[in-house]
Short mmCIF file of C-alpha atoms in Angstrom, two decimals:
data_model
loop_
_atom_site.label_atom_id
_atom_site.label_comp_id
_atom_site.label_asym_id
_atom_site.label_seq_id
_atom_site.Cartn_x
_atom_site.Cartn_y
_atom_site.Cartn_z
CA MET A 7 11.50 3.82 7.15
CA ALA A 8 14.82 5.04 8.46
CA PRO A 9 15.47 8.74 7.89
CA PRO A 10 16.97 9.33 4.45
CA LEU A 11 20.76 9.40 4.50
CA GLU A 12 20.95 13.05 3.56
CA LEU A 13 18.73 14.08 6.50
CA SER A 14 21.22 15.09 9.20
CA ARG A 15 20.59 15.52 12.90
CA ARG A 16 20.89 19.29 12.39
CA ARG A 17 17.99 19.13 9.92
CA PHE A 18 16.00 17.04 12.42
CA LEU A 19 16.48 19.83 14.97
CA THR A 20 15.69 22.72 12.66
CA GLY A 21 12.55 21.01 11.41
CA ALA A 22 11.23 20.13 14.83
CA ALA A 23 9.51 23.43 15.59
CA ALA A 24 7.65 23.48 12.29
CA LEU A 25 6.68 19.88 12.74
CA ALA A 26 5.28 20.48 16.19
CA GLY A 27 2.82 22.95 14.73
CA THR A 28 1.84 20.51 11.99
CA ALA A 29 1.28 17.72 14.49
CA PHE A 30 -0.81 19.98 16.70
CA LEU A 31 -3.11 20.91 13.86
CA ALA A 32 -3.40 17.31 12.74
CA SER A 33 -4.46 16.23 16.21
CA CYS A 34 -7.17 18.83 16.82
CA ALA A 35 -9.96 16.58 15.61
CA ALA A 36 -12.10 15.34 18.47
CA THR A 37 -11.83 11.75 19.56
CA PRO A 38 -15.06 10.12 20.78
CA GLY A 39 -14.89 8.82 24.31
CA GLY A 40 -16.15 9.16 27.86
CA ALA A 41 -13.10 10.66 29.56
CA GLY A 42 -13.96 13.27 32.18
CA ALA A 43 -13.66 17.01 31.76
CA ASN A 44 -10.52 17.04 33.92
CA ALA A 45 -8.84 14.21 32.07
CA ARG A 46 -5.35 14.79 30.74
CA THR A 47 -5.02 14.71 26.97
CA LEU A 48 -2.28 12.39 25.69
CA GLN A 49 -0.94 12.92 22.19
CA PHE A 50 -0.57 9.64 20.29
CA TRP A 51 1.03 9.39 16.86
CA HIS A 52 0.62 6.37 14.67
CA LEU A 53 0.83 5.34 11.03
CA LEU A 54 -2.14 2.97 10.87
CA SER A 55 -4.62 3.62 8.07
CA GLY A 56 -7.26 1.69 6.17
CA ALA A 57 -8.80 -1.24 8.05
CA ASP A 58 -6.05 -1.10 10.67
CA GLY A 59 -6.78 2.56 11.26
CA VAL A 60 -10.46 1.83 11.77
CA THR A 61 -9.66 -0.94 14.21
CA MET A 62 -7.23 1.27 16.15
CA SER A 63 -9.89 3.98 16.37
CA GLY A 64 -12.17 1.44 17.98
CA LEU A 65 -9.53 0.47 20.52
CA LEU A 66 -8.95 4.13 21.37
CA ASP A 67 -12.66 4.76 21.76
CA ALA A 68 -12.79 1.84 24.20
CA VAL A 69 -9.95 3.03 26.41
CA ASN A 70 -11.17 6.62 26.33
CA GLY A 71 -14.63 5.54 27.40
CA ALA A 72 -13.52 3.13 30.14
CA GLN A 73 -11.92 5.67 32.50
CA ASN A 74 -11.90 9.36 33.41
CA ASP A 75 -8.20 10.07 33.92
CA TYR A 76 -6.86 10.39 30.39
CA ARG A 77 -8.07 11.03 26.89
CA ILE A 78 -6.11 9.88 23.86
CA ARG A 79 -5.87 12.31 20.96
CA PRO A 80 -4.47 10.49 17.91
CA THR A 81 -2.54 11.96 15.02
CA VAL A 82 -2.32 9.72 11.94
CA LEU A 83 0.61 10.35 9.60
CA ALA A 84 1.49 8.79 6.26
CA TRP A 85 3.02 5.31 6.43
CA GLY A 86 6.72 4.89 5.82
CA GLU A 87 9.31 7.62 5.30
CA PRO A 88 7.01 10.60 6.02
CA TYR A 89 6.03 9.16 9.37
CA TYR A 90 9.48 8.16 10.56
CA THR A 91 11.08 11.39 9.40
CA LYS A 92 8.51 13.55 11.21
CA LEU A 93 8.73 11.44 14.35
CA ALA A 94 12.53 11.76 14.35
CA MET A 95 12.39 15.54 13.90
CA ALA A 96 9.86 15.92 16.72
CA ALA A 97 11.94 13.79 19.06
CA ALA A 98 15.19 15.57 18.13
CA GLY A 99 13.56 18.84 19.10
CA GLY A 100 12.25 17.44 22.37
CA ARG A 101 8.67 18.29 21.43
CA ALA A 102 7.38 14.87 20.54
CA PRO A 103 4.01 13.29 21.27
CA ASP A 104 3.47 11.45 24.55
CA VAL A 105 3.48 8.05 22.86
CA SER A 106 3.84 6.67 19.35
CA ILE A 107 3.66 3.50 17.30
CA MET A 108 6.80 2.30 15.54
CA HIS A 109 7.67 -0.93 13.82
CA ALA A 110 9.80 -2.86 16.29
CA SER A 111 12.41 -3.41 13.58
CA ARG A 112 12.96 0.35 13.24
CA VAL A 113 13.67 1.12 16.90
CA VAL A 114 17.38 0.27 16.78
CA GLY A 115 17.91 3.13 14.32
CA TYR A 116 16.33 5.69 16.65
CA ALA A 117 17.29 4.81 20.21
CA PRO A 118 21.09 5.41 20.09
CA GLY A 119 20.75 9.08 19.19
CA GLY A 120 18.45 9.84 22.09
CA LEU A 121 15.35 10.05 19.92
CA LEU A 122 13.49 7.62 22.17
CA ASP A 123 13.12 7.43 25.95
CA THR A 124 13.22 4.11 27.77
CA TRP A 125 10.33 2.35 29.47
CA ASP A 126 10.39 1.67 33.22
CA THR A 127 9.95 -2.11 33.40
CA GLY A 128 9.06 -1.93 37.08
CA ARG A 129 6.14 0.40 36.46
CA LEU A 130 5.00 -1.75 33.55
CA ALA A 131 5.09 -4.86 35.75
CA GLU A 132 2.85 -3.13 38.31
CA LEU A 133 0.30 -2.77 35.50
CA GLY A 134 0.56 -6.42 34.40
CA VAL A 135 2.91 -5.82 31.48
CA SER A 136 6.04 -7.96 31.80
CA ALA A 137 8.07 -10.64 30.04
CA ASP A 138 5.75 -13.37 31.38
CA ASN A 139 2.90 -11.96 29.32
CA PHE A 140 4.62 -11.93 25.91
CA PRO A 141 6.24 -14.46 23.58
CA ASP A 142 9.96 -14.38 24.29
CA ALA A 143 11.07 -13.20 20.84
CA VAL A 144 8.45 -10.45 20.78
CA TRP A 145 9.24 -9.10 24.25
CA ASN A 146 13.00 -9.31 23.80
CA LYS A 147 12.83 -7.37 20.54
CA GLY A 148 11.94 -4.30 22.58
CA PHE A 149 15.35 -4.23 24.28
CA ILE A 150 18.57 -2.63 23.13
CA GLY A 151 21.14 -3.81 25.60
CA ASP A 152 19.50 -3.72 29.02
CA ASP A 153 17.04 -0.96 28.19
CA LEU A 154 13.45 -1.43 27.00
CA TYR A 155 12.61 0.93 24.14
CA SER A 156 9.44 -0.59 22.68
CA ILE A 157 6.45 -2.66 23.77
CA ALA A 158 4.81 -4.75 21.07
CA LEU A 159 1.11 -4.52 20.41
CA ASP A 160 1.26 -7.45 18.00
CA ALA A 161 3.22 -9.69 15.71
CA HIS A 162 2.23 -9.49 12.06
CA PRO A 163 3.92 -12.37 10.23
CA PHE A 164 4.08 -13.50 6.65
CA ILE A 165 1.73 -16.50 6.35
CA LEU A 166 0.10 -18.89 3.88
CA MET A 167 -3.63 -18.48 3.24
CA TYR A 168 -5.53 -21.11 1.31
CA ASN A 169 -8.92 -21.57 -0.33
CA THR A 170 -10.41 -24.65 1.33
CA ASP A 171 -12.70 -25.46 -1.59
CA ILE A 172 -9.89 -25.43 -4.16
CA CYS A 173 -7.44 -27.22 -1.89
CA GLY A 174 -10.06 -29.80 -1.00
CA GLU A 175 -10.64 -30.53 -4.69
CA ALA A 176 -6.87 -30.82 -5.14
CA GLY A 177 -6.69 -33.43 -2.39
CA VAL A 178 -4.18 -31.51 -0.26
CA LEU A 179 -6.27 -31.25 2.91
CA ASP A 180 -6.23 -33.68 5.81
CA ALA A 181 -9.25 -35.13 7.60
CA ASP A 182 -9.59 -31.93 9.67
CA GLY A 183 -9.63 -29.75 6.56
CA LYS A 184 -6.11 -28.38 7.08
CA LEU A 185 -3.27 -28.37 4.57
CA LEU A 186 -1.29 -31.58 4.49
CA PRO A 187 2.10 -31.14 6.14
CA VAL A 188 5.13 -30.68 3.91
CA GLY A 189 8.74 -30.64 5.06
CA SER A 190 10.96 -29.87 2.09
CA PRO A 191 11.11 -27.56 -0.93
CA ASP A 192 10.25 -30.43 -3.27
CA GLU A 193 7.21 -31.42 -1.22
CA PHE A 194 5.94 -27.85 -1.24
CA LEU A 195 6.41 -27.56 -4.98
CA GLU A 196 4.42 -30.79 -5.43
CA LEU A 197 1.63 -29.45 -3.19
CA VAL A 198 1.41 -26.25 -5.24
CA ARG A 199 1.46 -28.31 -8.43
CA SER A 200 -1.58 -30.30 -7.22
CA VAL A 201 -3.45 -27.08 -6.44
CA ALA A 202 -2.50 -25.57 -9.80
CA ALA A 203 -4.05 -28.55 -11.57
CA VAL A 204 -7.53 -27.57 -10.31
CA SER A 205 -7.15 -23.78 -10.25
CA GLN A 206 -8.34 -21.37 -12.92
CA SER A 207 -5.05 -19.51 -12.99
CA HIS A 208 -2.13 -20.55 -10.77
CA GLY A 209 -1.74 -22.76 -7.75
CA LEU A 210 -0.14 -19.98 -5.71
CA SER A 211 -0.52 -16.20 -5.66
CA TYR A 212 2.54 -14.22 -4.63
CA GLY A 213 2.96 -10.60 -5.67
CA TYR A 214 6.45 -9.18 -5.57
CA LEU A 215 7.14 -7.13 -8.70
CA GLY A 216 8.58 -3.73 -7.75
CA ASP A 217 8.10 -4.53 -4.08
CA GLY A 218 11.32 -5.23 -2.22
CA ALA A 219 9.48 -5.82 1.04
CA GLN A 220 7.48 -8.69 -0.44
CA MET A 221 10.62 -10.34 -1.80
CA TRP A 222 12.41 -9.91 1.50
CA ARG A 223 9.56 -11.30 3.61
CA LEU A 224 9.56 -14.62 1.83
CA PHE A 225 13.33 -14.77 1.42
CA TYR A 226 14.07 -14.11 5.09
CA THR A 227 11.46 -16.65 6.19
CA LEU A 228 13.23 -19.29 4.10
CA TYR A 229 16.73 -18.10 5.07
CA THR A 230 16.03 -18.27 8.81
CA GLN A 231 14.50 -21.73 8.38
CA HIS A 232 18.12 -22.84 7.98
CA GLY A 233 18.49 -22.12 11.69
CA ILE A 234 20.49 -18.91 11.25
CA GLU A 235 20.02 -15.17 11.05
CA MET A 236 21.98 -12.48 9.29
CA GLU A 237 24.33 -10.39 11.42
CA LEU A 238 25.00 -6.80 10.38
CA PRO A 239 27.70 -5.34 12.63
CA GLN A 240 28.35 -1.63 12.25
CA GLY A 241 31.41 -1.19 10.05
CA GLY A 242 30.81 -4.53 8.33
CA PRO A 243 31.19 -6.88 6.75
CA ALA A 244 27.73 -8.46 6.72
CA GLU A 245 27.61 -12.00 8.03
CA ILE A 246 25.45 -13.86 5.50
CA ASP A 247 25.48 -17.61 4.98
CA ASP A 248 25.98 -17.99 1.24
CA ASP A 249 24.63 -21.54 1.04
CA ALA A 250 21.43 -20.72 2.93
CA ALA A 251 20.86 -17.53 0.95
CA LEU A 252 21.41 -19.29 -2.37
CA ALA A 253 19.09 -22.18 -1.48
CA SER A 254 16.36 -19.78 -0.39
CA LEU A 255 16.51 -17.57 -3.46
CA THR A 256 16.79 -20.52 -5.83
CA PHE A 257 13.64 -22.02 -4.34
CA MET A 258 11.77 -18.76 -4.88
CA GLN A 259 12.93 -18.80 -8.49
CA GLN A 260 11.61 -22.36 -8.94
CA LEU A 261 8.25 -21.41 -7.49
CA LEU A 262 7.73 -18.55 -9.95
CA ASP A 263 7.61 -20.57 -13.17
CA ASP A 264 4.35 -19.11 -14.59
CA GLU A 265 2.56 -22.39 -13.90
CA LEU A 266 2.83 -22.80 -10.14
CA ALA A 267 2.87 -19.04 -9.61
CA ALA A 268 2.96 -16.02 -11.91
CA ARG A 269 6.45 -14.83 -12.76
CA SER A 270 5.46 -11.19 -13.17
CA ALA A 271 2.79 -10.60 -10.52
CA ASP A 272 2.74 -7.39 -8.50
CA TYR A 273 1.13 -7.15 -5.07
CA GLN A 274 -2.30 -6.00 -6.19
CA SER A 275 -2.61 -8.54 -9.00
CA ALA A 276 -1.77 -11.36 -6.57
CA ILE A 277 -4.44 -10.13 -4.17
CA ALA A 278 -6.98 -9.98 -7.00
CA GLU A 279 -6.09 -13.46 -8.26
CA PHE A 280 -6.66 -15.09 -4.89
CA ALA A 281 -9.65 -12.91 -3.91
CA THR A 282 -11.51 -13.92 -7.07
CA GLY A 283 -10.95 -17.64 -6.49
CA ARG A 284 -8.52 -18.14 -9.38
CA SER A 285 -5.78 -19.60 -7.17
CA GLY A 286 -5.82 -21.83 -4.13
CA LEU A 287 -2.82 -20.58 -2.13
CA PHE A 288 -1.65 -17.10 -1.18
CA LEU A 289 1.64 -15.97 0.38
CA THR A 290 0.87 -12.73 2.19
CA GLY A 291 0.86 -10.87 5.46
CA VAL A 292 -1.82 -11.29 8.10
CA TRP A 293 -2.97 -7.75 7.35
CA GLU A 294 -4.78 -9.03 4.23
CA LEU A 295 -7.01 -11.41 6.21
CA ARG A 296 -9.92 -9.02 6.67
CA SER A 297 -10.11 -8.14 2.97
CA MET A 298 -10.14 -11.83 2.03
CA GLN A 299 -12.90 -12.55 4.52
CA GLN A 300 -14.90 -9.64 3.14
CA ALA A 301 -14.53 -11.19 -0.31
CA GLY A 302 -16.53 -14.15 1.00
CA LEU A 303 -13.85 -16.74 0.31
CA PRO A 304 -13.79 -20.12 2.04
CA ILE A 305 -10.34 -19.59 3.52
CA ASP A 306 -8.05 -20.88 6.21
CA ALA A 307 -4.48 -19.93 7.05
CA THR A 308 -1.33 -21.40 8.50
CA ILE A 309 2.29 -20.55 9.12
CA ILE A 310 4.54 -20.97 6.10
CA PRO A 311 5.64 -24.63 6.12
CA THR A 312 9.09 -25.44 7.44
CA LEU A 313 11.01 -26.32 4.29
CA PHE A 314 14.61 -26.04 5.48
CA GLY A 315 14.59 -27.67 8.90
CA THR A 316 13.86 -24.92 11.46
CA PRO A 317 10.37 -23.47 12.06
CA SER A 318 10.67 -19.72 11.44
CA VAL A 319 8.58 -16.92 9.97
CA TYR A 320 9.39 -13.35 9.01
CA ALA A 321 7.42 -10.80 11.00
CA ASP A 322 7.42 -7.34 12.44
CA SER A 323 5.49 -5.78 15.31
CA HIS A 324 3.61 -2.54 15.81
CA ALA A 325 5.15 -1.34 19.06
CA PHE A 326 4.59 1.49 21.52
CA THR A 327 7.51 3.87 22.00
CA LEU A 328 8.24 7.00 24.02
CA PRO A 329 9.58 9.68 21.63
CA HIS A 330 12.08 11.81 23.49
CA GLN A 331 10.70 14.79 25.38
CA SER A 332 13.05 17.36 26.89
CA ALA A 333 10.90 17.80 30.00
CA PRO A 334 8.21 15.10 30.16
CA ASP A 335 5.29 15.75 32.46
CA GLU A 336 5.50 12.95 35.01
CA ALA A 337 1.75 12.71 35.55
CA SER A 338 1.13 12.44 31.80
CA ARG A 339 3.89 9.90 31.37
CA ASP A 340 2.42 7.70 34.10
CA LEU A 341 -0.90 7.86 32.30
CA VAL A 342 0.85 6.74 29.10
CA TYR A 343 1.87 3.57 30.96
CA ARG A 344 -1.76 3.03 31.93
CA PHE A 345 -2.90 3.64 28.37
CA VAL A 346 -0.50 1.06 26.94
CA ALA A 347 -1.53 -1.50 29.54
CA ASP A 348 -5.21 -0.81 28.81
CA ILE A 349 -4.73 -1.21 25.05
CA LEU A 350 -2.79 -4.45 25.43
CA LYS A 351 -5.39 -5.97 27.73
CA GLY A 352 -8.17 -4.92 25.35
CA SER A 353 -6.48 -5.96 22.11
CA PHE A 354 -8.82 -8.80 21.12
CA ASP A 355 -10.30 -6.66 18.36
CA TRP A 356 -6.79 -6.20 16.98
CA ALA A 357 -6.76 -9.97 16.49
CA GLU A 358 -9.92 -9.73 14.42
CA ALA A 359 -7.94 -7.55 12.00
CA GLY A 360 -5.58 -10.50 11.45
CA HIS A 361 -2.68 -9.45 13.65
CA ILE A 362 -1.52 -11.69 16.50
CA PRO A 363 -1.85 -9.73 19.75
CA ALA A 364 1.43 -9.73 21.65
CA TYR A 365 -0.28 -9.88 25.04
CA LEU A 366 -0.54 -13.58 25.86
CA PRO A 367 -3.62 -13.38 28.10
CA VAL A 368 -5.50 -12.36 24.93
CA THR A 369 -4.19 -15.10 22.62
CA GLN A 370 -4.47 -17.75 25.34
CA SER A 371 -8.12 -16.94 26.04
CA PRO A 372 -10.98 -19.31 25.13
CA ALA A 373 -12.44 -16.62 22.86
CA TYR A 374 -9.23 -16.44 20.82
CA ALA A 375 -9.18 -20.23 20.40
CA GLU A 376 -12.52 -19.89 18.62
CA LEU A 377 -11.35 -17.04 16.37
CA LEU A 378 -10.58 -18.62 13.01
CA PRO A 379 -8.41 -18.72 11.08
CA GLN A 380 -6.35 -16.52 13.40
CA ALA A 381 -5.95 -19.28 15.99
CA HIS A 382 -4.51 -21.56 13.30
CA TYR A 383 -1.44 -19.37 12.84
CA ALA A 384 -1.07 -17.96 16.36
CA GLU A 385 2.02 -20.12 16.90
CA ALA A 386 3.84 -17.80 14.50
CA ALA A 387 4.32 -15.37 17.41
CA GLU A 388 6.68 -17.91 18.99
CA LEU A 389 8.65 -18.30 15.76
CA VAL A 390 9.10 -14.73 14.57
CA ARG A 391 12.28 -13.46 13.00
CA TYR A 392 12.65 -9.71 12.60
CA ASP A 393 14.94 -7.89 10.19
CA PRO A 394 18.58 -8.21 11.24
CA PRO A 395 19.10 -5.18 13.50
CA ALA A 396 20.93 -2.23 11.99
CA TRP A 397 20.10 1.46 11.75
CA PHE A 398 19.00 1.12 8.10
CA THR A 399 16.86 -2.06 8.28
CA GLY A 400 13.21 -2.59 9.15
CA SER A 401 9.75 -2.33 7.66
CA GLY A 402 9.51 0.10 4.77
CA SER A 403 13.26 0.67 4.84
CA ARG A 404 15.73 1.29 2.06
CA PHE A 405 17.31 -2.03 3.05
CA GLN A 406 14.30 -3.99 1.81
CA ALA A 407 14.14 -1.93 -1.37
CA ASP A 408 17.84 -2.63 -1.98
CA PHE A 409 17.19 -6.34 -1.61
CA GLY A 410 14.42 -6.16 -4.18
CA ALA A 411 16.58 -4.22 -6.63
CA ALA A 412 19.30 -6.86 -6.34
CA VAL A 413 17.15 -9.98 -6.74
CA GLN A 414 14.08 -9.03 -8.79
CA ASN A 415 15.52 -10.22 -12.09
CA VAL A 416 16.28 -13.60 -10.52
CA LEU A 417 12.53 -14.06 -10.12
CA LEU A 418 11.37 -12.20 -13.20
CA GLN A 419 13.93 -13.23 -15.82
CA GLY A 420 15.76 -16.21 -14.36
CA ALA A 421 18.98 -14.29 -13.63
CA ASP A 422 21.79 -15.89 -11.64
CA PRO A 423 20.88 -16.02 -7.91
CA ALA A 424 24.51 -16.07 -6.77
CA ALA A 425 25.35 -12.90 -8.68
CA ALA A 426 22.28 -11.16 -7.28
CA LEU A 427 23.20 -12.08 -3.72
CA SER A 428 26.72 -10.81 -4.31
CA ARG A 429 25.28 -7.41 -5.36
CA PHE A 430 23.09 -7.35 -2.27
CA ARG A 431 26.03 -8.14 0.00
CA ALA A 432 28.11 -5.35 -1.54
CA ARG A 433 25.32 -2.85 -0.99
CA ILE A 434 24.87 -3.88 2.65
CA ASP A 435 28.59 -3.69 3.35
CA GLN A 436 28.51 -0.16 1.99
CA GLN A 437 25.62 0.74 4.27
CA LEU A 438 27.37 -0.75 7.30
CA GLN A 439 30.24 1.68 6.79
CA THR A 440 27.87 4.65 6.84
CA PRO A 441 27.18 6.24 10.26
CA ASN A 442 23.63 6.37 11.54
CA PRO A 443 22.41 9.92 10.74
CA ALA A 444 20.20 9.86 13.84
CA ASP A 445 23.17 9.06 16.11
CA PRO A 446 25.44 12.04 16.86
CA ASP A 447 28.28 9.70 17.85
CA GLY A 448 27.88 7.53 14.75
CA SER A 449 28.26 4.59 17.09
CA ALA A 450 25.01 2.71 16.49
CA GLY A 451 25.75 -0.91 15.86
CA GLY A 452 23.72 -3.74 14.49
CA ALA A 453 23.31 -5.71 17.69
CA ALA A 454 20.14 -5.26 19.65
#
C-alpha cells in the first residue's frame, strides 16, 4: 500500500533508524544454502507469505546453493501497509536492504521522492535481462520516464478457473475440454446460467464483500476491455470514460443475482464454494491455483473472456527494486544484479505456484507448455493492464478500498451504478489534488 497520507517524509526519516534495527533482527535467521564462507550477504526484503513464501524460500535456497559469491538473507514483513511503510522509512533514511520486492503498480509512488534507485539496463543486458526477454507491457511497467525502477518476477492476473466435471455436464466445453468461447456480456451470462443449472449452489463463485481489491480487479478487467485505460494526472481531474465504466459495473451487477452468483459472498466463502465442488466457475487470482489443486478438484483455467471487444486482463507483478541507499557498496550492488538474473532464469517453480513468470525463456520452454493449467492462461502476460499510475494506486492501496466503498452497494443491494461511479470519481479527484507524501517536491504525476 502507499504510505498513509498522514505519514510525512519527516516521519519516514525519523523512523528509519529504528526500522533498521528491526529489519536487522528480523533477518538474523539463517538461510540454507551452499554459498562459500567468503560470500557477501545480501539483505532481501519481501512480503511473500503462505504458499508464495514457501516457494520463494525454495528459489532462494537454489540460488544460494548454486554459487559461492553471494548469500541471500531474506526478511519477510507483513503484506500491505506495514511492508510499504517500513520500506519507505528505510529508504528515506538511506539504510535500506540491498534489494526488495514491490508490486509494480506501487513503484510510481516511491520513485519520485528518491526512495528507489534506478537499475542499470546495460548491466542487466550483460546478464541476459533485457526487453527482449519480457512481455512488452510487463517490461515497460518498470520504467518511469526513461529510467528503469523495477524488474518483474511475474505477472499475476485475475483469471477464470472452472471445474471440468461440472462444466462438462453443463455442456459448455468444446471437444478439447476447454470452455466454449463467448464474446459478449449476454453470452457469458448464458454460459454461467448453463453451469448454474447443474451446480449445487451457484454457477459462478466470486467473493467481493468488504474487499475493494476484488471488486476493482474484475471492474478494471471489464473497463479496459473497452480498449481504454483510466488516466489520473496529478492535480486532476480523473479521465474516466463514463459509458465504459457504467457498462462494466452494470454487468457485474447483473452477474450477482443470487442465482448465477451469490450477491453477498466474501472472498473466503467464494473460495470454499468452488473448492467443495458446489460451483463450476471461479473468478479469482492465479495465486489461488495451488490451493484448488490441493483440494483435488478437476480444474482448468483461462483468461477472463473478452466481453467488450478488446482482450485485456487486470494484473499486477511482483517486481525487484533497489531501495535507496546513501552509499551503496558497489560490489554488493553488482551481486544484486546477478541475484536477480539468477532468480529470473530459475523461476519455473514460481510458475508452479500459479504466477506467470515474467522471463520469457521460462514460459516459452517445452516444460512450461506441459504445465497445466498454467500454460492455458499464459497469454494473459501479453494482455495485462495495471492500475492507472498515480502515487496512491496499486495493490493493497487505499485507492482500491475507495473503489469498493463507492460501488459495494451496487452489487449487494442493487444501488444505482451511475451514482456510485460519480462518488468514486469525486474521491479520486480529491486524491489527485493531494501531493505525494513520499515526494518532497509534491510533483509526482500519474504518468509512468
